Short mmCIF file of C-alpha atoms (C1' of nucleotides) in Angstrom, two decimals:
data_model
loop_
_atom_site.label_atom_id
_atom_site.label_comp_id
_atom_site.label_asym_id
_atom_site.label_seq_id
_atom_site.Cartn_x
_atom_site.Cartn_y
_atom_site.Cartn_z
CA MET A 41 104.91 99.64 177.97
CA SER A 42 103.31 96.25 178.41
CA LEU A 43 99.81 97.68 178.70
CA ARG A 44 99.90 99.05 175.19
CA TYR A 45 100.94 95.72 173.74
CA ALA A 46 98.49 93.80 175.86
CA LEU A 47 95.76 96.02 174.40
CA LEU A 48 96.97 95.43 170.85
CA GLY A 49 97.11 91.71 171.53
CA VAL A 50 93.56 91.51 172.81
CA LEU A 51 92.31 93.59 169.89
CA GLU A 52 93.96 91.10 167.54
CA ALA A 53 91.09 88.77 168.42
CA ARG A 54 88.38 91.25 167.53
CA PRO A 55 87.53 94.98 167.69
CA MET A 56 86.40 96.20 171.08
CA THR A 57 85.34 99.35 172.91
CA GLY A 58 87.32 100.89 175.73
CA TYR A 59 84.64 99.74 178.10
CA GLU A 60 84.94 96.12 177.04
CA LEU A 61 88.70 96.27 177.32
CA ALA A 62 88.44 97.87 180.75
CA GLN A 63 86.31 94.96 181.93
CA PHE A 64 88.80 92.56 180.50
CA PHE A 65 91.75 94.16 182.20
CA GLY A 66 89.80 95.01 185.32
CA GLN A 67 89.10 91.47 186.39
CA SER A 68 92.74 90.69 186.85
CA ALA A 69 92.24 86.95 186.72
CA ALA A 70 90.87 87.05 183.20
CA TRP A 71 93.97 88.26 181.52
CA VAL A 72 97.71 88.25 182.11
CA TRP A 73 97.80 92.02 182.55
CA SER A 74 95.52 94.30 184.54
CA ALA A 75 94.71 98.00 184.32
CA PRO A 76 91.89 100.31 185.38
CA HIS A 77 89.82 102.16 182.79
CA SER A 78 91.61 105.39 183.66
CA ASN A 79 94.72 103.91 182.06
CA ILE A 80 93.01 102.27 179.15
CA TYR A 81 91.06 105.13 177.60
CA PRO A 82 94.01 107.52 177.25
CA GLU A 83 96.24 104.72 175.97
CA LEU A 84 93.70 103.79 173.30
CA ARG A 85 93.62 107.38 172.07
CA ARG A 86 97.40 107.46 171.95
CA LEU A 87 97.49 104.19 170.03
CA GLU A 88 95.01 105.61 167.54
CA GLU A 89 97.05 108.81 167.12
CA GLU A 90 100.06 106.65 166.33
CA GLY A 91 98.10 104.63 163.80
CA LEU A 92 98.31 101.31 165.62
CA LEU A 93 94.54 101.29 166.07
CA VAL A 94 91.59 102.79 164.25
CA GLY A 95 88.44 103.75 166.10
CA THR A 96 84.90 104.21 164.89
CA THR A 97 82.26 105.95 166.94
CA ASP A 98 78.70 104.71 166.98
CA LEU A 99 75.61 105.26 169.08
CA ARG A 100 73.85 103.16 171.66
CA GLY A 101 70.38 104.67 171.76
CA GLU A 102 70.05 108.39 171.09
CA LYS A 103 73.07 110.05 172.65
CA LEU A 104 75.45 107.54 174.24
CA GLU A 105 78.53 107.40 172.09
CA ARG A 106 81.00 104.59 172.15
CA ARG A 107 84.20 104.08 170.25
CA THR A 108 85.20 100.71 168.87
CA TYR A 109 88.89 100.15 168.20
CA SER A 110 90.40 97.78 165.63
CA LEU A 111 93.98 96.70 165.19
CA THR A 112 95.70 98.08 162.08
CA ASP A 113 98.39 96.33 160.05
CA LEU A 114 100.89 98.72 161.58
CA GLY A 115 99.60 97.84 165.04
CA LEU A 116 100.01 94.13 164.41
CA THR A 117 103.51 94.66 163.05
CA LYS A 118 104.53 96.66 166.12
CA LEU A 119 103.01 94.07 168.43
CA LEU A 120 104.98 91.26 166.82
CA LYS A 121 108.17 93.26 166.82
CA TRP A 122 107.77 93.84 170.55
CA ALA A 123 106.87 90.22 171.23
CA VAL A 124 110.18 88.96 169.87
CA THR A 125 112.50 91.60 171.38
CA GLU A 126 114.59 90.21 174.19
CA PRO A 127 113.41 91.34 177.59
CA THR A 128 115.90 93.71 179.22
CA PRO A 129 117.51 91.79 182.07
CA SER A 130 115.38 92.61 185.06
CA TYR A 131 113.54 90.55 187.57
CA LEU A 132 110.16 90.52 189.19
CA ARG A 133 109.88 92.41 192.43
CA ASP A 134 108.00 90.50 195.01
CA PRO A 135 106.97 92.23 198.24
CA LEU A 136 106.10 88.83 199.71
CA LEU A 137 109.68 87.65 199.45
CA VAL A 138 110.83 90.77 201.28
CA LYS A 139 108.35 89.99 204.01
CA VAL A 140 109.21 86.31 204.44
CA GLY A 141 112.87 87.22 204.78
CA PHE A 142 112.15 89.29 207.90
CA LEU A 143 109.60 87.10 209.64
CA ASP A 144 112.17 85.72 212.07
CA LEU A 145 111.83 89.06 213.90
CA ALA A 146 108.04 89.09 213.97
CA ASP A 147 105.47 87.50 216.21
CA PRO A 148 105.14 83.90 214.93
CA THR A 149 101.37 83.78 215.37
CA GLU A 150 100.76 86.95 213.38
CA ALA A 151 103.28 85.81 210.80
CA ALA A 152 101.42 82.54 210.38
CA VAL A 153 98.11 84.37 209.86
CA MET A 154 99.68 86.52 207.16
CA LEU A 155 101.29 83.56 205.41
CA ARG A 156 98.12 81.49 205.43
CA ALA A 157 96.12 84.42 204.06
CA PHE A 158 98.64 84.78 201.26
CA ILE A 159 98.53 81.08 200.46
CA GLY A 160 94.73 81.25 200.33
CA GLN A 161 94.85 84.19 197.93
CA GLN A 162 97.23 82.42 195.61
CA ASN A 163 95.15 79.25 195.64
CA ASP A 164 92.06 81.21 194.63
CA LEU A 165 93.92 82.77 191.74
CA ILE A 166 95.19 79.37 190.68
CA ASP A 167 91.67 77.93 190.68
CA GLY A 168 90.46 80.69 188.37
CA TRP A 169 93.37 80.27 185.99
CA GLU A 170 92.94 76.50 185.89
CA GLU A 171 89.33 76.88 184.84
CA HIS A 172 90.42 79.22 182.10
CA ILE A 173 93.05 76.77 180.87
CA ALA A 174 90.43 74.03 180.68
CA GLN A 175 88.25 76.34 178.57
CA LEU A 176 91.14 77.16 176.29
CA ARG A 177 91.99 73.48 175.74
CA GLU A 178 88.39 72.76 174.74
CA LEU A 179 88.56 75.75 172.36
CA GLU A 180 85.66 77.19 174.34
CA ALA A 181 87.19 80.46 175.58
CA PRO A 182 85.21 83.30 173.93
CA LEU A 183 88.17 85.40 172.88
CA LEU A 184 90.11 82.42 171.60
CA LYS A 185 87.17 81.46 169.37
CA GLU A 186 87.28 84.93 167.83
CA ARG A 187 91.01 84.64 167.26
CA LEU A 188 90.79 81.24 165.58
CA LYS A 189 88.26 82.52 163.03
CA HIS A 190 91.08 84.16 161.12
CA ARG A 191 93.71 81.43 161.55
CA PRO A 192 94.18 78.14 159.65
CA GLU A 193 92.49 75.20 161.30
CA ALA A 194 95.62 73.08 161.37
CA ILE A 195 97.13 75.27 164.07
CA HIS A 196 94.02 75.84 166.22
CA GLU A 197 95.09 73.43 168.90
CA ALA A 198 98.64 74.73 169.01
CA VAL A 199 97.40 78.30 169.38
CA ALA A 200 95.12 77.23 172.23
CA GLU A 201 98.03 75.40 173.81
CA LEU A 202 100.20 78.50 173.58
CA LYS A 203 97.61 80.65 175.33
CA ALA A 204 97.09 77.94 177.92
CA ASN A 205 100.84 77.87 178.46
CA ALA A 206 100.85 81.55 179.39
CA PHE A 207 98.25 80.89 182.07
CA GLN A 208 100.20 77.84 183.19
CA GLY A 209 103.10 80.23 183.70
CA LEU A 210 100.95 82.36 185.99
CA ILE A 211 99.95 79.29 187.92
CA ASP A 212 103.50 78.04 188.32
CA VAL A 213 104.69 81.42 189.54
CA ALA A 214 101.83 81.57 192.03
CA ARG A 215 102.68 78.04 193.21
CA ALA A 216 106.33 78.95 193.66
CA ARG A 217 105.36 81.91 195.85
CA SER A 218 102.78 79.90 197.74
CA GLU A 219 105.25 77.11 198.46
CA CYS A 220 107.78 79.66 199.66
CA ALA A 221 105.18 80.88 202.17
CA GLU A 222 104.47 77.27 203.11
CA ARG A 223 108.15 76.60 203.85
CA ALA A 224 108.35 79.82 205.85
CA LEU A 225 105.53 78.52 208.05
CA GLN A 226 107.48 75.37 208.77
CA ILE A 227 110.70 77.20 209.53
CA LEU A 228 108.91 79.53 211.93
CA GLU A 229 107.49 76.50 213.69
CA THR A 230 110.90 74.92 214.26
CA MET A 231 112.10 78.30 215.49
CA THR A 232 109.44 78.69 218.15
CA ASN A 233 109.96 75.10 219.29
CA CYS A 234 113.65 75.49 219.96
CA GLY A 235 113.35 79.09 221.17
CA THR A 236 111.01 78.50 224.12
CA MET B 235 106.34 101.05 199.81
CA SER B 236 108.50 97.92 199.77
CA LEU B 237 111.71 99.88 199.33
CA ARG B 238 111.33 101.59 202.66
CA TYR B 239 110.85 98.31 204.48
CA ALA B 240 113.61 96.60 202.58
CA LEU B 241 115.91 99.41 203.76
CA LEU B 242 114.76 99.03 207.36
CA GLY B 243 115.25 95.29 207.10
CA VAL B 244 118.80 95.54 205.84
CA LEU B 245 119.64 98.10 208.51
CA GLU B 246 118.40 95.67 211.14
CA ALA B 247 121.62 93.76 210.50
CA ARG B 248 123.88 96.75 211.12
CA PRO B 249 124.09 100.52 210.53
CA MET B 250 125.06 101.53 207.01
CA THR B 251 125.61 104.57 204.85
CA GLY B 252 123.43 105.42 201.87
CA TYR B 253 126.33 104.48 199.64
CA GLU B 254 126.61 100.99 201.11
CA LEU B 255 122.87 100.50 200.81
CA ALA B 256 122.92 101.71 197.23
CA GLN B 257 125.52 99.09 196.38
CA PHE B 258 123.44 96.48 198.08
CA PHE B 259 120.28 97.37 196.21
CA GLY B 260 122.10 98.16 193.02
CA GLN B 261 123.42 94.70 192.33
CA SER B 262 119.95 93.28 191.93
CA ALA B 263 121.07 89.72 192.48
CA ALA B 264 122.33 90.43 195.96
CA TRP B 265 119.05 91.34 197.51
CA VAL B 266 115.39 90.62 196.98
CA TRP B 267 114.69 94.24 196.10
CA SER B 268 116.60 96.64 193.88
CA ALA B 269 116.78 100.40 193.67
CA PRO B 270 119.19 103.03 192.35
CA HIS B 271 120.88 105.47 194.71
CA SER B 272 118.58 108.24 193.49
CA ASN B 273 115.74 106.45 195.24
CA ILE B 274 117.64 105.45 198.32
CA TYR B 275 119.09 108.75 199.53
CA PRO B 276 115.77 110.63 199.62
CA GLU B 277 114.02 107.67 201.22
CA LEU B 278 116.63 107.49 203.97
CA ARG B 279 116.10 111.15 204.77
CA ARG B 280 112.34 110.62 204.91
CA LEU B 281 112.79 107.61 207.20
CA GLU B 282 114.94 109.69 209.48
CA GLU B 283 112.40 112.53 209.56
CA GLU B 284 109.77 110.02 210.59
CA GLY B 285 112.02 108.66 213.32
CA LEU B 286 112.39 105.16 211.89
CA LEU B 287 116.10 105.72 211.44
CA VAL B 288 118.73 107.88 213.07
CA GLY B 289 121.70 109.15 211.12
CA THR B 290 125.10 110.31 212.26
CA THR B 291 127.46 112.22 210.02
CA ASP B 292 131.18 111.60 210.13
CA LEU B 293 134.18 112.40 207.97
CA ARG B 294 136.31 110.34 205.66
CA GLY B 295 139.51 112.34 205.36
CA GLU B 296 139.22 116.11 205.60
CA LYS B 297 136.01 117.07 203.89
CA LEU B 298 134.09 114.06 202.60
CA GLU B 299 130.99 113.66 204.73
CA ARG B 300 129.01 110.49 205.02
CA ARG B 301 125.90 109.70 206.95
CA THR B 302 125.45 106.38 208.70
CA TYR B 303 121.90 105.30 209.42
CA SER B 304 120.77 103.01 212.25
CA LEU B 305 117.40 101.41 212.83
CA THR B 306 115.45 102.83 215.76
CA ASP B 307 113.05 100.89 217.99
CA LEU B 308 110.20 102.64 216.21
CA GLY B 309 111.68 101.60 212.87
CA LEU B 310 111.89 97.97 213.92
CA THR B 311 108.33 98.07 215.22
CA LYS B 312 107.04 99.51 211.96
CA LEU B 313 109.00 96.95 209.94
CA LEU B 314 107.53 94.06 211.87
CA LYS B 315 104.04 95.48 211.68
CA TRP B 316 104.38 95.70 207.90
CA ALA B 317 105.89 92.23 207.62
CA VAL B 318 102.81 90.59 209.13
CA THR B 319 100.12 92.61 207.37
CA GLU B 320 98.33 90.57 204.75
CA PRO B 321 99.35 91.48 201.24
CA THR B 322 96.51 93.20 199.38
CA PRO B 323 95.29 90.71 196.77
CA SER B 324 97.30 91.53 193.69
CA TYR B 325 99.49 89.54 191.42
CA LEU B 326 102.85 89.92 189.79
CA ARG B 327 102.82 91.46 186.35
CA ASP B 328 105.00 89.60 183.98
CA PRO B 329 105.76 91.09 180.56
CA LEU B 330 107.19 87.75 179.47
CA LEU B 331 103.85 86.03 179.92
CA VAL B 332 102.22 88.69 177.77
CA LYS B 333 104.81 88.02 175.11
CA VAL B 334 104.58 84.23 175.11
CA GLY B 335 100.82 84.47 174.70
CA PHE B 336 101.20 86.27 171.37
CA LEU B 337 104.09 84.35 169.85
CA ASP B 338 101.81 82.30 167.62
CA LEU B 339 101.58 85.42 165.42
CA ALA B 340 105.32 86.07 165.31
CA ASP B 341 108.14 84.69 163.24
CA PRO B 342 109.07 81.38 164.91
CA THR B 343 112.81 81.83 164.44
CA GLU B 344 112.86 85.28 166.05
CA ALA B 345 110.54 84.03 168.78
CA ALA B 346 112.95 81.18 169.54
CA VAL B 347 115.88 83.59 169.82
CA MET B 348 113.94 85.74 172.27
CA LEU B 349 112.85 82.78 174.36
CA ARG B 350 116.32 81.27 174.55
CA ALA B 351 117.78 84.65 175.56
CA PHE B 352 115.22 84.88 178.32
CA ILE B 353 115.95 81.38 179.54
CA GLY B 354 119.64 82.20 179.60
CA GLN B 355 119.03 85.33 181.66
CA GLN B 356 116.97 83.46 184.19
CA ASN B 357 119.56 80.71 184.51
CA ASP B 358 122.25 83.27 185.25
CA LEU B 359 120.12 84.81 187.98
CA ILE B 360 119.44 81.38 189.43
CA ASP B 361 123.16 80.57 189.57
CA GLY B 362 123.86 83.72 191.56
CA TRP B 363 121.05 83.09 193.99
CA GLU B 364 122.09 79.50 194.49
CA GLU B 365 125.57 80.58 195.46
CA HIS B 366 124.08 83.00 197.94
CA ILE B 367 121.88 80.29 199.45
CA ALA B 368 124.92 78.07 199.94
CA GLN B 369 126.66 80.92 201.76
CA LEU B 370 123.63 81.49 203.97
CA ARG B 371 123.42 77.82 204.92
CA GLU B 372 127.06 77.82 205.97
CA LEU B 373 126.37 80.98 208.00
CA GLU B 374 129.02 82.65 205.85
CA ALA B 375 126.99 85.47 204.29
CA PRO B 376 128.42 88.77 205.61
CA LEU B 377 125.13 90.44 206.43
CA LEU B 378 123.72 87.33 208.05
CA LYS B 379 126.74 87.14 210.35
CA GLU B 380 126.03 90.70 211.50
CA ARG B 381 122.41 89.85 212.13
CA LEU B 382 123.16 86.76 214.16
CA LYS B 383 125.39 88.71 216.55
CA HIS B 384 122.32 90.06 218.27
CA ARG B 385 120.19 86.88 218.15
CA PRO B 386 120.27 83.79 220.43
CA GLU B 387 122.46 81.01 219.11
CA ALA B 388 119.72 78.41 219.28
CA ILE B 389 117.90 80.00 216.35
CA HIS B 390 120.90 80.84 214.15
CA GLU B 391 120.29 77.98 211.77
CA ALA B 392 116.58 78.66 211.53
CA VAL B 393 117.20 82.34 210.74
CA ALA B 394 119.65 81.35 208.02
CA GLU B 395 117.12 78.89 206.68
CA LEU B 396 114.45 81.60 206.57
CA LYS B 397 116.67 83.95 204.58
CA ALA B 398 117.69 81.08 202.30
CA ASN B 399 114.00 80.32 201.79
CA ALA B 400 113.38 83.83 200.46
CA PHE B 401 116.07 83.32 197.85
CA GLN B 402 114.69 79.87 197.11
CA GLY B 403 111.42 81.67 196.33
CA LEU B 404 113.20 83.85 193.80
CA ILE B 405 114.74 80.79 192.22
CA ASP B 406 111.46 78.93 192.00
CA VAL B 407 109.72 81.91 190.41
CA ALA B 408 112.55 82.25 187.89
CA ARG B 409 112.32 78.52 187.14
CA ALA B 410 108.57 78.74 186.62
CA ARG B 411 109.04 81.54 184.10
CA SER B 412 111.94 79.81 182.43
CA GLU B 413 109.98 76.58 182.06
CA CYS B 414 107.08 78.50 180.61
CA ALA B 415 109.44 79.86 177.94
CA GLU B 416 110.76 76.32 177.40
CA ARG B 417 107.25 74.97 176.78
CA ALA B 418 106.51 77.86 174.44
CA LEU B 419 109.55 76.82 172.37
CA GLN B 420 108.14 73.32 172.03
CA ILE B 421 104.67 74.49 171.09
CA LEU B 422 106.05 76.80 168.44
CA GLU B 423 107.99 73.87 167.02
CA THR B 424 104.89 71.69 166.67
CA MET B 425 103.13 74.67 165.08
CA THR B 426 105.73 75.19 162.36
CA ASN B 427 105.81 71.46 161.63
CA CYS B 428 102.11 71.16 160.95
CA GLY B 429 101.79 74.62 159.37
CA THR B 430 104.22 74.10 156.47
"C1'" DA C 39 61.30 106.38 188.67
"C1'" DC C 40 65.13 104.15 189.99
"C1'" DG C 41 69.10 101.08 190.23
"C1'" DG C 42 72.57 98.81 187.72
"C1'" DA C 43 75.14 98.36 183.80
"C1'" DC C 44 77.03 101.13 179.95
"C1'" DA C 45 80.39 104.54 178.57
"C1'" DT C 46 84.16 107.91 178.95
"C1'" DG C 47 86.84 110.90 180.83
"C1'" DT C 48 90.35 114.15 184.31
"C1'" DA C 49 93.50 114.84 188.18
"C1'" DA C 50 96.55 114.05 191.82
"C1'" DA C 51 99.69 111.31 194.11
"C1'" DG C 52 102.95 107.55 194.50
"C1'" DA C 53 106.51 104.45 192.74
"C1'" DG C 54 110.31 103.56 189.68
"C1'" DT C 55 113.79 104.66 185.93
"C1'" DT C 56 117.22 107.39 183.75
"C1'" DA C 57 120.01 111.15 183.21
"C1'" DC C 58 122.42 114.95 184.97
"C1'" DA C 59 125.54 116.88 188.39
"C1'" DT C 60 129.30 117.45 191.79
"C1'" DG C 61 133.11 116.76 194.49
"C1'" DA C 62 136.62 114.00 197.74
"C1'" DT C 63 139.66 110.23 198.63
"C1'" DT C 64 142.76 106.48 197.78
"C1'" DG C 65 146.06 103.64 195.49
"C1'" DG C 66 149.16 102.98 191.89
"C1'" DC D 42 148.62 112.89 188.58
"C1'" DC D 43 145.13 110.00 187.10
"C1'" DA D 44 141.64 106.55 187.48
"C1'" DA D 45 138.59 104.09 190.32
"C1'" DT D 46 135.94 104.23 194.14
"C1'" DC D 47 133.61 106.83 197.71
"C1'" DA D 48 129.75 109.81 198.63
"C1'" DT D 49 125.49 112.44 197.87
"C1'" DG D 50 122.37 114.70 195.68
"C1'" DT D 51 118.48 116.92 191.88
"C1'" DA D 52 115.40 116.72 187.86
"C1'" DA D 53 112.65 114.92 184.34
"C1'" DC D 54 110.01 111.35 182.89
"C1'" DT D 55 107.17 107.14 182.83
"C1'" DC D 56 104.09 104.03 184.88
"C1'" DT D 57 100.49 102.80 188.17
"C1'" DT D 58 96.96 103.59 191.59
"C1'" DT D 59 93.17 105.97 193.46
"C1'" DA D 60 89.82 109.22 193.54
"C1'" DC D 61 86.82 112.35 191.44
"C1'" DA D 62 83.45 113.35 187.82
"C1'" DT D 63 79.68 112.98 184.39
"C1'" DG D 64 76.06 111.37 181.82
"C1'" DT D 65 73.10 107.57 179.12
"C1'" DC D 66 70.47 103.50 178.61
"C1'" DC D 67 67.71 99.46 179.95
"C1'" DG D 68 64.77 96.67 182.61
"C1'" DT D 69 61.46 96.37 186.30
#
DNA sequence: ACGGACATGTAAAGAGTTACATGATTGG
DNA sequence: CCAATCATGTAACTCTTTACATGTCCGT
């Protein structure tokens, strides 16, 4: 369900083609949700059928058709309704946390390699998100600029801050997981020291 | 894929029936992974077919059959192999972060209700996990006690600490999300103040 | 003319949720 | 004897991933 609303939310900034959206959602770091084009195209058609989007087809060159989707009033209404509904109590499932809980049984050297690889991955993600936050705060992020065109100037900074806050959430979650891996490394070290 | 390894990992402590496992994975707070019984029973049969588990059927009373599954050497090997394989670069998908990013468009009062409900949910989860961590540290958690029976005493505390660390990871992730919601509340407040 | 970006799809398989379905045992 | 717990399953549906598939346009 989140994909559909993520699409509506991005299209609130400006109309886009499926291809553009697929790029957006393909580079996972760029947005809070990710999806391959094979998800996006069918979902866009469904959203149009339901009247949450309207699409217009135009031509690039002679034959290559492309369809540009815009958010309708109904689409915006549905997006906002969703945004304020309480999340059903559920929690994030994290395969890493399953792994770290069983590492006492594994070879400590291999475990350390895995943990360090994970920490490296998370740090890379964090770096990307931090850059994006900086862009948002300077009101330089391309999509944000589009959004702000149809919003009163008085709230521009607050809107930017709200978007930045979402990415800060991603960063903090990544840090929490990374630090958990870090602590696991230390615990495994004490274990090998007293074991042998 | 994680479910299968979570099952193997729990069964490393002691043999269990599908019913017991379903209770374990049903009360989401109790374990790092959750699943309904309709997932667990078929998965157990598959794991047995593949030789990662062995099951024995016995009777409760006259007719009621139940099957108790134990981890095999092969099962343990596969679990450990999985535990040390590097996670494929991916990130957690968080519907809340999608929501908070669009709240500038929503009614601030409704948004605040949603955010406070979310924060409340996360705090409840955190309380449960904290209790469980305390139990683990005192070596009082039932499943941990079973596990430690077949491990050298020198590492008992370290094993407990490793399990506690996994739950600490859950808590820290929940805190990160909760604090993100908290910040969103504040930003929305500044927005309504300057907007009207 | 060719490679890379543009542009859009279908299909199959895997993972997860929800509902439906059945019956036995135990304790009050 | 009745309710709660014990015990195990199937089926339908949704969501996500991965692979397969096709063709156009633009710059060099």
